């Protein structure tokens, strides 16, 4: 089990019926208990599975699904039809259940007991057709779910369940997620904006705005000794030029200002119970901050980097969709270890088949993706209302495969766009002291970037080394949103067809549900 998920449970409900007598149900119950115990003991599942008994009638199905909906610990339900469980009895329960659903098609015994199998055994072990009956009603009801097929002890089977558990955990996390925007959307930007009401209806999270005058109340309350302690923490955690520690220097002053901004944001996020935030370089408090001291002297870039590493969602320039998605990416990847970050398509490097995109931002790249210990540096940043030096962590990302994702508002529906990418070794950037990654989008730059642009994807995205396309398929299924996946098999003509088909599908889908 993973610590971040320790308060979560996934319920396991076994479908049966009383046609074969109470003894059969007792045996089904025994098998189910052994299976759930075995799955929990496998060490593969990040969330505890809790067996909730057999459901033998419509009333029993409705009862357990009603309880699953009401229990805050329950983040999803796994169903398995041990015997033939006539599926009309699942209709009302499935209507009740809104939490993520996984249908496991498996069997208690691994192999057919060829020498001893009789009709009693046949009647008891009927998932081969019971799961088809159940699958029919889910399909008939257009009920979103994941189907996992395989023997319950197999690592492959358990790994598919584990992915879904992580996505279900992040989904639960998003249902009470608050994103605070410090400043509005960057003026005139379309792709990062969208319908916040629809986002709350569809994706669960809530987005609020906090004016900088309110932020300043937290800023004024920051204690100087806490700022000193945080500056010491920076110097002990990160490589840096020793001259930065000289209190008479401009560099030291800017590091200290960055620490004060971090403490301010932390205080706000904690007080509001927020899981993420956005910033805007045009909105940082008093424009005469160098005289008044009432405001951030530059965008709180170092704070954003460090808060992202702790799992706070972050989106630059008011990008609340990226802030929420980053938090979800971080939450899904708990304990997997390679890291994730908010990133922006910055600059192109044309080099034939190795053409790549430099991913960076003004400052805000998460140190979880760093190849080596980040370096704390202070440099001039000439954008926004302030044009002064400021602190940031500088590093390049680890080489390796990863996946990046964004959500855009198509007007009437959200579209999740996902791209497999390969991070490659960058060349040094002595005149651009920011954190960065360099990647080749799959299948190559021409088609990868082309498809992303055709799909209307953002210049901001949420990247992870740990997630796979399966996570995003599960997420899109649970959220019931469109997903476009750009991968090694993508062709532009095929991708355009898929987008056109989706336009029709999502119009019809609304009518069918
Ligand atoms: Mn940006």
Tab-separated table of C-alpha atoms and ligand atoms in Angstrom:
chain	number	residue	atom	x	y	z
A	1	UNK	CA	0.000	0.000	0.000
A	2	UNK	CA	1.143	3.555	-0.681
A	3	UNK	CA	1.131	6.025	2.209
A	4	UNK	CA	-0.647	8.798	0.286
A	5	UNK	CA	-3.519	6.377	-0.347
A	6	UNK	CA	-3.743	4.940	3.164
A	7	UNK	CA	-7.179	6.406	3.856
A	8	UNK	CA	-8.603	4.972	0.660
A	9	UNK	CA	-10.298	1.623	-0.002
A	10	UNK	CA	-11.440	-0.122	-3.136
A	11	UNK	CA	-14.456	-2.350	-2.608
A	12	UNK	CA	-14.678	-5.816	-4.113
A	13	UNK	CA	-18.187	-7.116	-4.785
A	14	UNK	CA	-18.792	-10.625	-6.084
A	15	UNK	CA	-21.831	-11.304	-8.209
A	16	UNK	CA	-23.724	-14.532	-7.524
A	17	UNK	CA	-27.316	-15.733	-7.218
A	18	UNK	CA	-29.263	-18.176	-5.100
A	19	UNK	CA	-30.250	-20.525	-7.950
A	20	UNK	CA	-27.604	-23.067	-6.922
A	21	UNK	CA	-28.475	-22.960	-3.225
A	22	UNK	CA	-26.936	-21.299	-0.183
A	23	UNK	CA	-23.996	-23.729	-0.078
A	24	UNK	CA	-22.770	-22.510	-3.419
A	25	UNK	CA	-22.859	-18.898	-2.208
A	26	UNK	CA	-20.864	-19.877	0.896
A	27	UNK	CA	-18.202	-21.368	-1.358
A	28	UNK	CA	-18.222	-18.283	-3.595
A	29	UNK	CA	-17.740	-16.199	-0.493
A	30	UNK	CA	-14.770	-18.301	0.598
A	31	UNK	CA	-13.138	-18.049	-2.819
A	32	UNK	CA	-13.661	-14.282	-2.922
A	33	UNK	CA	-12.099	-13.832	0.515
A	34	UNK	CA	-9.014	-15.805	-0.528
A	35	UNK	CA	-8.724	-13.814	-3.740
A	36	UNK	CA	-8.960	-10.419	-2.047
A	37	UNK	CA	-6.481	-11.489	0.644
A	38	UNK	CA	-4.123	-12.707	-2.057
A	39	UNK	CA	-4.438	-9.515	-4.071
A	40	UNK	CA	-3.718	-7.386	-1.000
A	41	UNK	CA	-0.716	-9.558	-0.112
A	42	UNK	CA	0.725	-9.323	-3.637
A	43	UNK	CA	2.553	-6.084	-2.879
A	44	UNK	CA	1.456	-4.779	-6.276
A	45	UNK	CA	-1.755	-2.956	-5.382
A	46	UNK	CA	-1.230	0.571	-3.983
A	47	UNK	CA	-4.744	0.779	-2.459
A	48	UNK	CA	-6.268	-1.731	-0.050
A	49	UNK	CA	-9.061	-3.906	-1.452
A	50	UNK	CA	-11.942	-4.614	0.930
A	51	UNK	CA	-14.214	-7.566	0.215
A	52	UNK	CA	-17.870	-6.612	0.650
A	53	UNK	CA	-19.494	-9.995	0.164
A	54	UNK	CA	-21.629	-11.520	-2.520
A	55	UNK	CA	-24.528	-9.688	-4.121
A	56	UNK	CA	-27.319	-12.141	-4.921
A	57	UNK	CA	-30.261	-9.968	-5.871
A	58	UNK	CA	-31.159	-6.570	-7.218
A	59	UNK	CA	-31.818	-5.331	-3.663
A	60	UNK	CA	-28.403	-6.533	-2.469
A	61	UNK	CA	-26.614	-4.934	-5.419
A	62	UNK	CA	-28.412	-1.648	-4.836
A	63	UNK	CA	-27.621	-1.788	-1.124
A	64	UNK	CA	-23.873	-2.309	-1.536
A	65	UNK	CA	-23.565	0.303	-4.309
A	66	UNK	CA	-25.492	2.828	-2.194
A	67	UNK	CA	-23.070	2.218	0.665
A	68	UNK	CA	-20.075	2.487	-1.705
A	69	UNK	CA	-21.337	5.866	-2.901
A	70	UNK	CA	-21.830	7.105	0.658
A	71	UNK	CA	-18.539	5.908	2.171
A	72	UNK	CA	-15.827	8.569	1.798
A	73	UNK	CA	-13.067	5.954	2.104
A	74	UNK	CA	-14.366	4.027	-0.901
A	75	UNK	CA	-12.794	5.397	-4.099
A	76	UNK	CA	-14.048	2.744	-6.480
A	77	UNK	CA	-15.622	-0.688	-6.878
A	78	UNK	CA	-14.300	-3.893	-8.426
A	79	UNK	CA	-16.952	-6.363	-9.552
A	80	UNK	CA	-16.499	-10.009	-10.493
A	81	UNK	CA	-19.207	-12.517	-11.423
A	82	UNK	CA	-18.238	-15.814	-9.825
A	83	UNK	CA	-21.397	-17.584	-10.864
A	84	UNK	CA	-23.932	-16.560	-13.413
A	85	UNK	CA	-25.363	-13.344	-11.982
A	86	UNK	CA	-28.324	-12.279	-14.100
A	87	UNK	CA	-27.468	-8.736	-15.031
A	88	UNK	CA	-30.870	-7.084	-14.773
A	89	UNK	CA	-30.269	-7.284	-11.042
A	90	UNK	CA	-27.269	-4.938	-11.506
A	91	UNK	CA	-29.216	-2.156	-13.236
A	92	UNK	CA	-30.308	-0.134	-10.201
A	93	UNK	CA	-27.002	-0.544	-8.406
A	94	UNK	CA	-25.062	0.561	-11.473
A	95	UNK	CA	-27.345	3.577	-11.805
A	96	UNK	CA	-26.533	4.433	-8.194
A	97	UNK	CA	-22.758	4.030	-8.490
A	98	UNK	CA	-20.978	7.119	-9.757
A	99	UNK	CA	-17.555	6.203	-8.407
A	100	UNK	CA	-14.980	4.489	-10.660
A	101	UNK	CA	-15.853	0.917	-11.636
A	102	UNK	CA	-13.540	-1.937	-12.601
A	103	UNK	CA	-14.921	-5.180	-13.968
A	104	UNK	CA	-12.495	-8.024	-13.295
A	105	UNK	CA	-12.867	-11.034	-15.557
A	106	UNK	CA	-11.057	-13.828	-13.782
A	107	UNK	CA	-11.679	-17.200	-12.159
A	108	UNK	CA	-10.833	-18.638	-8.735
A	109	UNK	CA	-9.047	-21.735	-10.071
A	110	UNK	CA	-6.241	-21.237	-12.521
A	111	UNK	CA	-6.626	-24.366	-14.639
A	112	UNK	CA	-9.525	-26.669	-15.399
A	113	UNK	CA	-9.349	-29.657	-13.040
A	114	UNK	CA	-9.606	-32.061	-15.960
A	115	UNK	CA	-9.801	-35.300	-13.994
A	116	UNK	CA	-12.262	-34.253	-11.318
A	117	UNK	CA	-14.473	-31.583	-12.848
A	118	UNK	CA	-18.191	-32.383	-12.567
A	119	UNK	CA	-21.437	-30.446	-13.033
A	120	UNK	CA	-21.286	-28.975	-9.480
A	121	UNK	CA	-17.896	-27.478	-10.285
A	122	UNK	CA	-19.292	-26.117	-13.532
A	123	UNK	CA	-22.229	-24.486	-11.768
A	124	UNK	CA	-19.966	-22.887	-9.201
A	125	UNK	CA	-17.247	-21.521	-11.499
A	126	UNK	CA	-19.167	-19.676	-14.138
A	127	UNK	CA	-17.340	-16.398	-14.593
A	128	UNK	CA	-16.556	-17.374	-18.186
A	129	UNK	CA	-20.153	-16.587	-19.040
A	130	UNK	CA	-21.234	-14.666	-15.918
A	131	UNK	CA	-18.782	-11.871	-16.702
A	132	UNK	CA	-20.124	-11.672	-20.241
A	133	UNK	CA	-23.655	-11.226	-18.919
A	134	UNK	CA	-22.434	-8.474	-16.608
A	135	UNK	CA	-20.367	-6.871	-19.375
A	136	UNK	CA	-23.499	-6.725	-21.502
A	137	UNK	CA	-25.440	-4.635	-19.021
A	138	UNK	CA	-22.537	-2.187	-18.591
A	139	UNK	CA	-22.325	-1.842	-22.347
A	140	UNK	CA	-26.110	-1.599	-22.674
A	141	UNK	CA	-26.211	1.130	-20.002
A	142	UNK	CA	-23.225	2.974	-21.525
A	143	UNK	CA	-21.658	2.701	-18.081
A	144	UNK	CA	-18.080	3.934	-18.038
A	145	UNK	CA	-15.711	1.371	-16.547
A	146	UNK	CA	-12.434	-0.478	-16.986
A	147	UNK	CA	-12.373	-4.165	-17.865
A	148	UNK	CA	-9.370	-6.172	-16.660
A	149	UNK	CA	-8.997	-9.721	-17.961
A	150	UNK	CA	-6.589	-12.268	-16.489
A	151	UNK	CA	-5.859	-14.658	-13.677
A	152	UNK	CA	-6.103	-12.816	-10.359
A	153	UNK	CA	-2.667	-13.923	-9.187
A	154	UNK	CA	-0.890	-12.869	-12.368
A	155	UNK	CA	1.326	-9.828	-12.050
A	156	UNK	CA	0.026	-8.503	-15.351
A	157	UNK	CA	-3.579	-8.608	-14.108
A	158	UNK	CA	-2.664	-6.974	-10.820
A	159	UNK	CA	-0.675	-4.241	-12.586
A	160	UNK	CA	-3.735	-3.225	-14.617
A	161	UNK	CA	-5.760	-3.040	-11.392
A	162	UNK	CA	-2.966	-1.031	-9.746
A	163	UNK	CA	-3.031	1.585	-12.507
A	164	UNK	CA	-6.789	1.963	-12.152
A	165	UNK	CA	-6.460	2.252	-8.358
A	166	UNK	CA	-3.963	5.089	-8.740
A	167	UNK	CA	-6.234	6.899	-11.171
A	168	UNK	CA	-9.253	6.336	-8.910
A	169	UNK	CA	-7.238	7.730	-5.985
A	170	UNK	CA	-6.336	10.849	-7.989
A	171	UNK	CA	-9.958	11.155	-9.071
A	172	UNK	CA	-11.066	11.075	-5.426
A	173	UNK	CA	-8.362	13.631	-4.629
A	174	UNK	CA	-9.715	15.943	-7.342
A	175	UNK	CA	-13.285	15.841	-6.051
A	176	UNK	CA	-12.480	18.179	-3.159
A	177	UNK	CA	-9.612	19.943	-4.876
A	178	UNK	CA	-9.362	23.718	-4.587
A	179	UNK	CA	-7.153	25.656	-7.002
A	180	UNK	CA	-6.411	29.274	-6.068
A	181	UNK	CA	-5.525	31.755	-8.760
A	182	UNK	CA	-3.181	34.552	-7.751
A	183	UNK	CA	-4.055	36.886	-10.573
A	184	UNK	CA	-6.259	36.121	-13.545
A	185	UNK	CA	-5.587	34.404	-16.856
A	186	UNK	CA	-2.874	36.081	-18.894
A	187	UNK	CA	-4.747	38.643	-20.974
A	188	UNK	CA	-6.114	37.409	-24.296
A	189	UNK	CA	-4.779	33.838	-23.952
A	190	UNK	CA	-7.357	31.315	-25.201
A	191	UNK	CA	-5.951	27.826	-24.806
A	192	UNK	CA	-5.370	27.908	-21.058
A	193	UNK	CA	-8.802	29.371	-20.367
A	194	UNK	CA	-12.103	27.537	-20.247
A	195	UNK	CA	-15.342	26.871	-18.436
A	196	UNK	CA	-14.674	26.609	-14.715
A	197	UNK	CA	-18.268	25.670	-13.997
A	198	UNK	CA	-18.108	22.761	-16.429
A	199	UNK	CA	-14.739	21.742	-14.951
A	200	UNK	CA	-16.310	21.425	-11.516
A	201	UNK	CA	-19.279	19.469	-12.878
A	202	UNK	CA	-17.146	17.159	-15.006
A	203	UNK	CA	-13.755	16.943	-13.298
A	204	UNK	CA	-14.619	17.741	-9.691
A	205	UNK	CA	-12.218	20.514	-8.772
A	206	UNK	CA	-13.115	24.072	-7.797
A	207	UNK	CA	-11.249	27.215	-8.870
A	208	UNK	CA	-11.165	30.397	-6.776
A	209	UNK	CA	-9.469	33.727	-7.186
A	210	UNK	CA	-7.526	35.595	-4.515
A	211	UNK	CA	-6.762	39.285	-5.053
A	212	UNK	CA	-3.232	40.355	-4.236
A	213	UNK	CA	-4.466	42.696	-1.530
A	214	UNK	CA	-5.554	39.563	0.371
A	215	UNK	CA	-2.271	37.804	-0.368
A	216	UNK	CA	-0.469	40.767	1.182
A	217	UNK	CA	-2.135	40.113	4.532
A	218	UNK	CA	-0.343	36.749	4.597
A	219	UNK	CA	2.844	38.381	3.285
A	220	UNK	CA	2.878	40.891	6.143
A	221	UNK	CA	2.375	38.107	8.679
A	222	UNK	CA	5.493	36.161	7.597
A	223	UNK	CA	8.082	36.128	10.405
A	224	UNK	CA	11.622	37.230	9.540
A	225	UNK	CA	13.144	34.352	11.492
A	226	UNK	CA	11.145	31.900	9.380
A	227	UNK	CA	12.523	33.559	6.260
A	228	UNK	CA	16.070	33.166	7.602
A	229	UNK	CA	15.421	29.504	8.376
A	230	UNK	CA	14.096	28.853	4.884
A	231	UNK	CA	17.075	30.602	3.279
A	232	UNK	CA	19.359	28.311	5.316
A	233	UNK	CA	17.340	25.336	4.086
A	234	UNK	CA	17.877	26.448	0.480
A	235	UNK	CA	21.627	26.747	0.995
A	236	UNK	CA	21.814	23.312	2.586
A	237	UNK	CA	19.616	21.610	-0.024
A	238	UNK	CA	20.914	23.035	-3.290
A	239	UNK	CA	24.264	23.610	-4.939
A	240	UNK	CA	24.983	27.335	-5.136
A	241	UNK	CA	27.725	29.902	-5.500
A	242	UNK	CA	29.013	30.680	-1.998
A	243	UNK	CA	28.843	34.426	-2.754
A	244	UNK	CA	25.037	34.115	-2.546
A	245	UNK	CA	25.415	33.628	1.208
A	246	UNK	CA	26.998	37.079	1.581
A	247	UNK	CA	24.239	39.117	3.197
A	248	UNK	CA	25.465	42.372	1.668
A	249	UNK	CA	24.834	41.177	-1.888
A	250	UNK	CA	21.947	41.679	-4.271
A	251	UNK	CA	21.873	37.880	-4.736
A	252	UNK	CA	21.290	37.216	-1.047
A	253	UNK	CA	18.523	39.831	-0.936
A	254	UNK	CA	16.748	38.174	-3.889
A	255	UNK	CA	17.035	34.691	-2.371
A	256	UNK	CA	15.530	36.072	0.812
A	257	UNK	CA	12.678	37.711	-1.103
A	258	UNK	CA	12.004	34.394	-2.825
A	259	UNK	CA	11.878	32.651	0.541
A	260	UNK	CA	9.402	35.225	1.836
A	261	UNK	CA	7.218	34.697	-1.252
A	262	UNK	CA	7.306	30.931	-0.664
A	263	UNK	CA	6.251	31.310	2.969
A	264	UNK	CA	3.433	33.631	1.890
A	265	UNK	CA	2.086	31.186	-0.691
A	266	UNK	CA	2.412	28.263	1.716
A	267	UNK	CA	0.443	30.172	4.348
A	268	UNK	CA	-2.368	30.974	1.905
A	269	UNK	CA	-2.568	27.434	0.506
A	270	UNK	CA	-2.624	25.959	3.997
A	271	UNK	CA	-5.223	28.404	5.318
A	272	UNK	CA	-7.512	27.764	2.351
A	273	UNK	CA	-6.905	24.018	2.145
A	274	UNK	CA	-5.904	24.434	-1.490
A	275	UNK	CA	-4.198	21.705	-3.522
A	276	UNK	CA	-2.915	23.940	-6.281
A	277	UNK	CA	-2.448	27.478	-7.523
A	278	UNK	CA	-1.674	29.656	-10.492
A	279	UNK	CA	0.367	32.821	-10.756
A	280	UNK	CA	0.493	35.710	-13.190
A	281	UNK	CA	3.651	37.764	-13.733
A	282	UNK	CA	1.559	40.914	-14.208
A	283	UNK	CA	-0.020	40.700	-10.756
A	284	UNK	CA	2.497	40.684	-7.904
A	285	UNK	CA	1.295	43.363	-5.483
A	286	UNK	CA	2.430	46.974	-5.207
A	287	UNK	CA	4.174	48.077	-8.417
A	288	UNK	CA	6.511	50.207	-6.281
A	289	UNK	CA	7.573	47.181	-4.280
A	290	UNK	CA	11.279	48.093	-4.295
A	291	UNK	CA	10.360	51.120	-2.146
A	292	UNK	CA	7.293	49.896	-0.263
A	293	UNK	CA	8.276	46.253	0.257
A	294	UNK	CA	4.588	45.360	-0.143
A	295	UNK	CA	4.594	42.714	-2.807
A	296	UNK	CA	6.673	40.049	-4.503
A	297	UNK	CA	9.742	41.506	-6.196
A	298	UNK	CA	9.355	39.055	-9.097
A	299	UNK	CA	7.215	36.010	-9.971
A	300	UNK	CA	7.482	33.476	-7.141
A	301	UNK	CA	9.332	31.028	-9.378
A	302	UNK	CA	11.414	29.257	-6.762
A	303	UNK	CA	8.312	28.862	-4.575
A	304	UNK	CA	6.392	27.367	-7.489
A	305	UNK	CA	9.203	24.903	-8.181
A	306	UNK	CA	9.388	23.755	-4.571
A	307	UNK	CA	5.620	23.605	-4.029
A	308	UNK	CA	5.204	21.526	-7.201
A	309	UNK	CA	7.743	19.053	-5.850
A	310	UNK	CA	5.510	18.624	-2.786
A	311	UNK	CA	2.470	17.953	-4.931
A	312	UNK	CA	0.819	21.329	-5.141
A	313	UNK	CA	-0.746	21.775	-8.549
A	314	UNK	CA	0.775	24.621	-10.518
A	315	UNK	CA	-0.134	26.436	-13.711
A	316	UNK	CA	1.561	29.597	-14.927
A	317	UNK	CA	-0.261	32.681	-16.223
A	318	UNK	CA	-3.541	31.723	-14.565
A	319	UNK	CA	-3.637	28.264	-16.178
A	320	UNK	CA	-5.954	26.566	-13.673
A	321	UNK	CA	-6.548	23.481	-15.862
A	322	UNK	CA	-2.826	22.710	-15.835
A	323	UNK	CA	-2.630	23.370	-12.096
A	324	UNK	CA	-5.367	20.806	-11.431
A	325	UNK	CA	-3.949	18.307	-13.924
A	326	UNK	CA	-0.437	18.573	-12.484
A	327	UNK	CA	-1.785	17.770	-9.024
A	328	UNK	CA	-3.535	14.731	-10.520
A	329	UNK	CA	-0.345	13.612	-12.289
A	330	UNK	CA	1.647	13.955	-9.070
A	331	UNK	CA	-0.995	12.098	-7.070
A	332	UNK	CA	-1.273	9.193	-9.532
A	333	UNK	CA	2.500	8.754	-9.507
A	334	UNK	CA	2.904	8.512	-5.722
A	335	UNK	CA	5.764	6.182	-4.847
A	336	UNK	CA	6.728	5.508	-8.469
A	337	UNK	CA	9.680	7.781	-8.103
A	338	UNK	CA	10.904	9.166	-11.425
A	339	UNK	CA	9.045	12.462	-11.250
A	340	UNK	CA	6.745	14.898	-12.999
A	341	UNK	CA	6.531	18.594	-13.877
A	342	UNK	CA	4.496	21.375	-15.387
A	343	UNK	CA	6.280	22.316	-18.623
A	344	UNK	CA	5.948	24.641	-21.569
A	345	UNK	CA	6.924	24.235	-25.215
A	346	UNK	CA	9.605	26.886	-25.404
A	347	UNK	CA	11.884	26.632	-28.430
A	348	UNK	CA	12.336	24.198	-31.331
A	349	UNK	CA	15.537	22.446	-32.303
A	350	UNK	CA	15.395	21.202	-35.898
A	351	UNK	CA	17.736	18.279	-36.395
A	352	UNK	CA	16.126	15.904	-38.892
A	353	UNK	CA	14.780	12.753	-37.235
A	354	UNK	CA	16.061	14.005	-33.862
A	355	UNK	CA	14.181	17.311	-34.055
A	356	UNK	CA	13.116	18.193	-30.529
A	357	UNK	CA	11.327	20.749	-28.377
A	358	UNK	CA	13.000	22.536	-25.497
A	359	UNK	CA	10.628	22.426	-22.530
A	360	UNK	CA	11.066	25.090	-19.909
A	361	UNK	CA	9.298	28.093	-18.464
A	362	UNK	CA	10.333	31.453	-17.158
A	363	UNK	CA	11.318	29.660	-13.958
A	364	UNK	CA	8.670	27.165	-12.960
A	365	UNK	CA	9.895	23.648	-13.681
A	366	UNK	CA	9.568	21.009	-10.974
A	367	UNK	CA	12.856	19.690	-9.532
A	368	UNK	CA	11.400	16.157	-9.336
A	369	UNK	CA	12.492	15.658	-12.961
A	370	UNK	CA	16.074	16.897	-12.407
A	371	UNK	CA	18.924	14.654	-13.555
A	372	UNK	CA	21.226	15.978	-10.822
A	373	UNK	CA	20.980	18.083	-7.669
A	374	UNK	CA	19.419	21.441	-8.691
A	375	UNK	CA	21.512	24.564	-8.469
A	376	UNK	CA	20.161	27.701	-6.776
A	377	UNK	CA	20.996	30.731	-8.884
A	378	UNK	CA	19.969	34.397	-9.034
A	379	UNK	CA	19.617	36.104	-12.400
A	380	UNK	CA	17.816	38.940	-14.094
A	381	UNK	CA	14.281	38.161	-15.336
A	382	UNK	CA	12.994	40.824	-17.706
A	383	UNK	CA	9.340	39.942	-18.044
A	384	UNK	CA	6.163	41.184	-16.440
A	385	UNK	CA	5.727	44.204	-14.213
A	386	UNK	CA	9.096	43.654	-12.512
A	387	UNK	CA	12.421	43.567	-14.260
A	388	UNK	CA	14.810	42.532	-11.516
A	389	UNK	CA	16.966	39.586	-10.511
A	390	UNK	CA	15.311	36.635	-8.861
A	391	UNK	CA	16.175	33.174	-7.524
A	392	UNK	CA	15.423	29.899	-9.271
A	393	UNK	CA	16.524	26.259	-9.341
A	394	UNK	CA	18.504	25.430	-12.464
A	395	UNK	CA	18.826	21.868	-13.801
A	396	UNK	CA	18.199	19.687	-16.812
A	397	UNK	CA	15.874	16.718	-16.817
A	398	UNK	CA	16.719	13.021	-16.792
A	399	UNK	CA	16.898	11.352	-20.198
A	400	UNK	CA	14.252	8.675	-20.804
A	401	UNK	CA	10.726	7.981	-21.972
A	402	UNK	CA	7.787	9.833	-20.527
A	403	UNK	CA	4.315	11.060	-21.303
A	404	UNK	CA	2.787	14.516	-21.321
A	405	UNK	CA	-0.844	15.576	-21.130
A	406	UNK	CA	-3.118	18.568	-21.274
A	407	UNK	CA	-6.832	19.289	-21.063
A	408	UNK	CA	-8.411	21.851	-23.385
A	409	UNK	CA	-11.943	23.183	-23.442
A	410	UNK	CA	-13.441	22.579	-26.889
A	411	UNK	CA	-16.650	24.435	-26.044
A	412	UNK	CA	-19.192	21.840	-24.958
A	413	UNK	CA	-16.634	19.264	-23.886
A	414	UNK	CA	-13.135	18.809	-22.470
A	415	UNK	CA	-10.495	17.128	-24.576
A	416	UNK	CA	-7.546	15.335	-22.992
A	417	UNK	CA	-4.520	15.280	-25.304
A	418	UNK	CA	-1.713	12.886	-24.463
A	419	UNK	CA	1.655	12.493	-26.165
A	420	UNK	CA	4.363	9.889	-25.576
A	421	UNK	CA	7.730	11.665	-25.577
A	422	UNK	CA	11.419	10.800	-25.344
A	423	UNK	CA	13.552	13.092	-23.182
A	424	UNK	CA	17.031	13.465	-24.610
A	425	UNK	CA	20.282	14.973	-23.429
A	426	UNK	CA	20.357	18.752	-24.009
A	427	UNK	CA	23.421	20.860	-24.740
A	428	UNK	CA	24.453	23.387	-22.056
A	429	UNK	CA	22.570	26.700	-22.026
A	430	UNK	CA	25.034	29.086	-20.340
A	431	UNK	CA	22.955	32.156	-21.217
A	432	UNK	CA	19.555	30.680	-20.281
A	433	UNK	CA	19.792	29.851	-16.583
A	434	UNK	CA	16.447	28.071	-16.126
A	435	UNK	CA	15.444	24.459	-15.591
A	436	UNK	CA	14.560	22.590	-18.756
A	437	UNK	CA	13.866	19.323	-20.517
A	438	UNK	CA	14.432	18.477	-24.179
A	439	UNK	CA	12.135	15.958	-25.816
A	440	UNK	CA	11.197	14.381	-29.101
A	441	UNK	CA	7.442	13.868	-29.292
A	442	UNK	CA	6.386	10.424	-30.613
A	443	UNK	CA	6.247	9.265	-33.328
A	444	UNK	CA	8.573	12.106	-34.351
A	445	UNK	CA	8.622	15.876	-34.160
A	446	UNK	CA	6.749	16.423	-37.432
A	447	UNK	CA	3.768	14.199	-36.637
A	448	UNK	CA	3.846	14.557	-32.836
A	449	UNK	CA	3.845	18.349	-32.803
A	450	UNK	CA	1.551	18.438	-35.842
A	451	UNK	CA	-1.098	16.248	-34.245
A	452	UNK	CA	-0.904	18.143	-30.932
A	453	UNK	CA	-1.456	21.430	-32.771
A	454	UNK	CA	-4.313	20.001	-34.861
A	455	UNK	CA	-5.963	18.842	-31.638
A	456	UNK	CA	-5.759	22.371	-30.212
A	457	UNK	CA	-3.325	21.403	-27.454
A	458	UNK	CA	-1.788	23.938	-25.088
A	459	UNK	CA	1.784	25.176	-24.966
A	460	UNK	CA	1.577	24.124	-21.289
A	461	UNK	CA	1.451	20.451	-20.349
A	462	UNK	CA	1.875	18.104	-17.403
A	463	UNK	CA	4.722	15.670	-17.893
A	464	UNK	CA	5.572	12.439	-16.087
A	465	UNK	CA	8.259	9.775	-16.409
A	466	UNK	CA	6.135	7.348	-14.389
A	467	UNK	CA	2.733	7.310	-16.042
A	468	UNK	CA	1.790	5.287	-19.128
A	469	UNK	CA	-1.037	5.753	-21.652
A	470	UNK	CA	-3.116	3.315	-19.597
A	471	UNK	CA	-3.355	5.870	-16.772
A	472	UNK	CA	-4.769	8.451	-19.129
A	473	UNK	CA	-7.188	5.984	-20.707
A	474	UNK	CA	-8.483	5.163	-17.245
A	475	UNK	CA	-8.670	8.851	-16.335
A	476	UNK	CA	-10.609	9.759	-19.498
A	477	UNK	CA	-12.958	6.816	-18.900
A	478	UNK	CA	-13.675	7.865	-15.316
A	479	UNK	CA	-14.034	11.557	-16.193
A	480	UNK	CA	-16.008	10.664	-19.319
A	481	UNK	CA	-14.024	13.073	-21.467
A	482	UNK	CA	-12.476	12.770	-24.896
A	483	UNK	CA	-8.916	11.482	-25.117
A	484	UNK	CA	-6.586	11.830	-28.066
A	485	UNK	CA	-3.362	9.875	-27.725
A	486	UNK	CA	-0.423	10.741	-29.958
A	487	UNK	CA	2.004	7.818	-30.035
A	488	UNK	CA	4.373	5.765	-32.187
A	489	UNK	CA	1.500	4.629	-34.430
A	490	UNK	CA	-0.059	8.062	-35.046
A	491	UNK	CA	-0.490	9.294	-38.597
A	492	UNK	CA	-1.858	12.734	-39.380
A	493	UNK	CA	-4.606	11.405	-41.658
A	494	UNK	CA	-5.701	8.823	-39.071
A	495	UNK	CA	-5.596	11.437	-36.318
A	496	UNK	CA	-7.779	13.840	-38.316
A	497	UNK	CA	-10.307	11.055	-38.904
A	498	UNK	CA	-10.368	10.272	-35.186
A	499	UNK	CA	-11.024	13.917	-34.344
A	500	UNK	CA	-13.866	14.115	-36.850
A	501	UNK	CA	-15.400	10.883	-35.523
A	502	UNK	CA	-15.084	12.196	-31.970
A	503	UNK	CA	-16.996	15.345	-32.871
A	504	UNK	CA	-19.943	13.145	-33.854
A	505	UNK	CA	-19.470	10.657	-31.024
A	506	UNK	CA	-19.550	13.261	-28.281
A	507	UNK	CA	-22.668	14.852	-29.702
A	508	UNK	CA	-24.408	11.450	-29.820
A	509	UNK	CA	-22.974	10.323	-26.498
A	510	UNK	CA	-24.821	13.093	-24.714
A	511	UNK	CA	-28.064	11.966	-26.314
A	512	UNK	CA	-27.538	8.310	-25.353
A	513	UNK	CA	-26.724	8.826	-21.667
B	1	LIG	MN1	3.539	29.807	-19.870
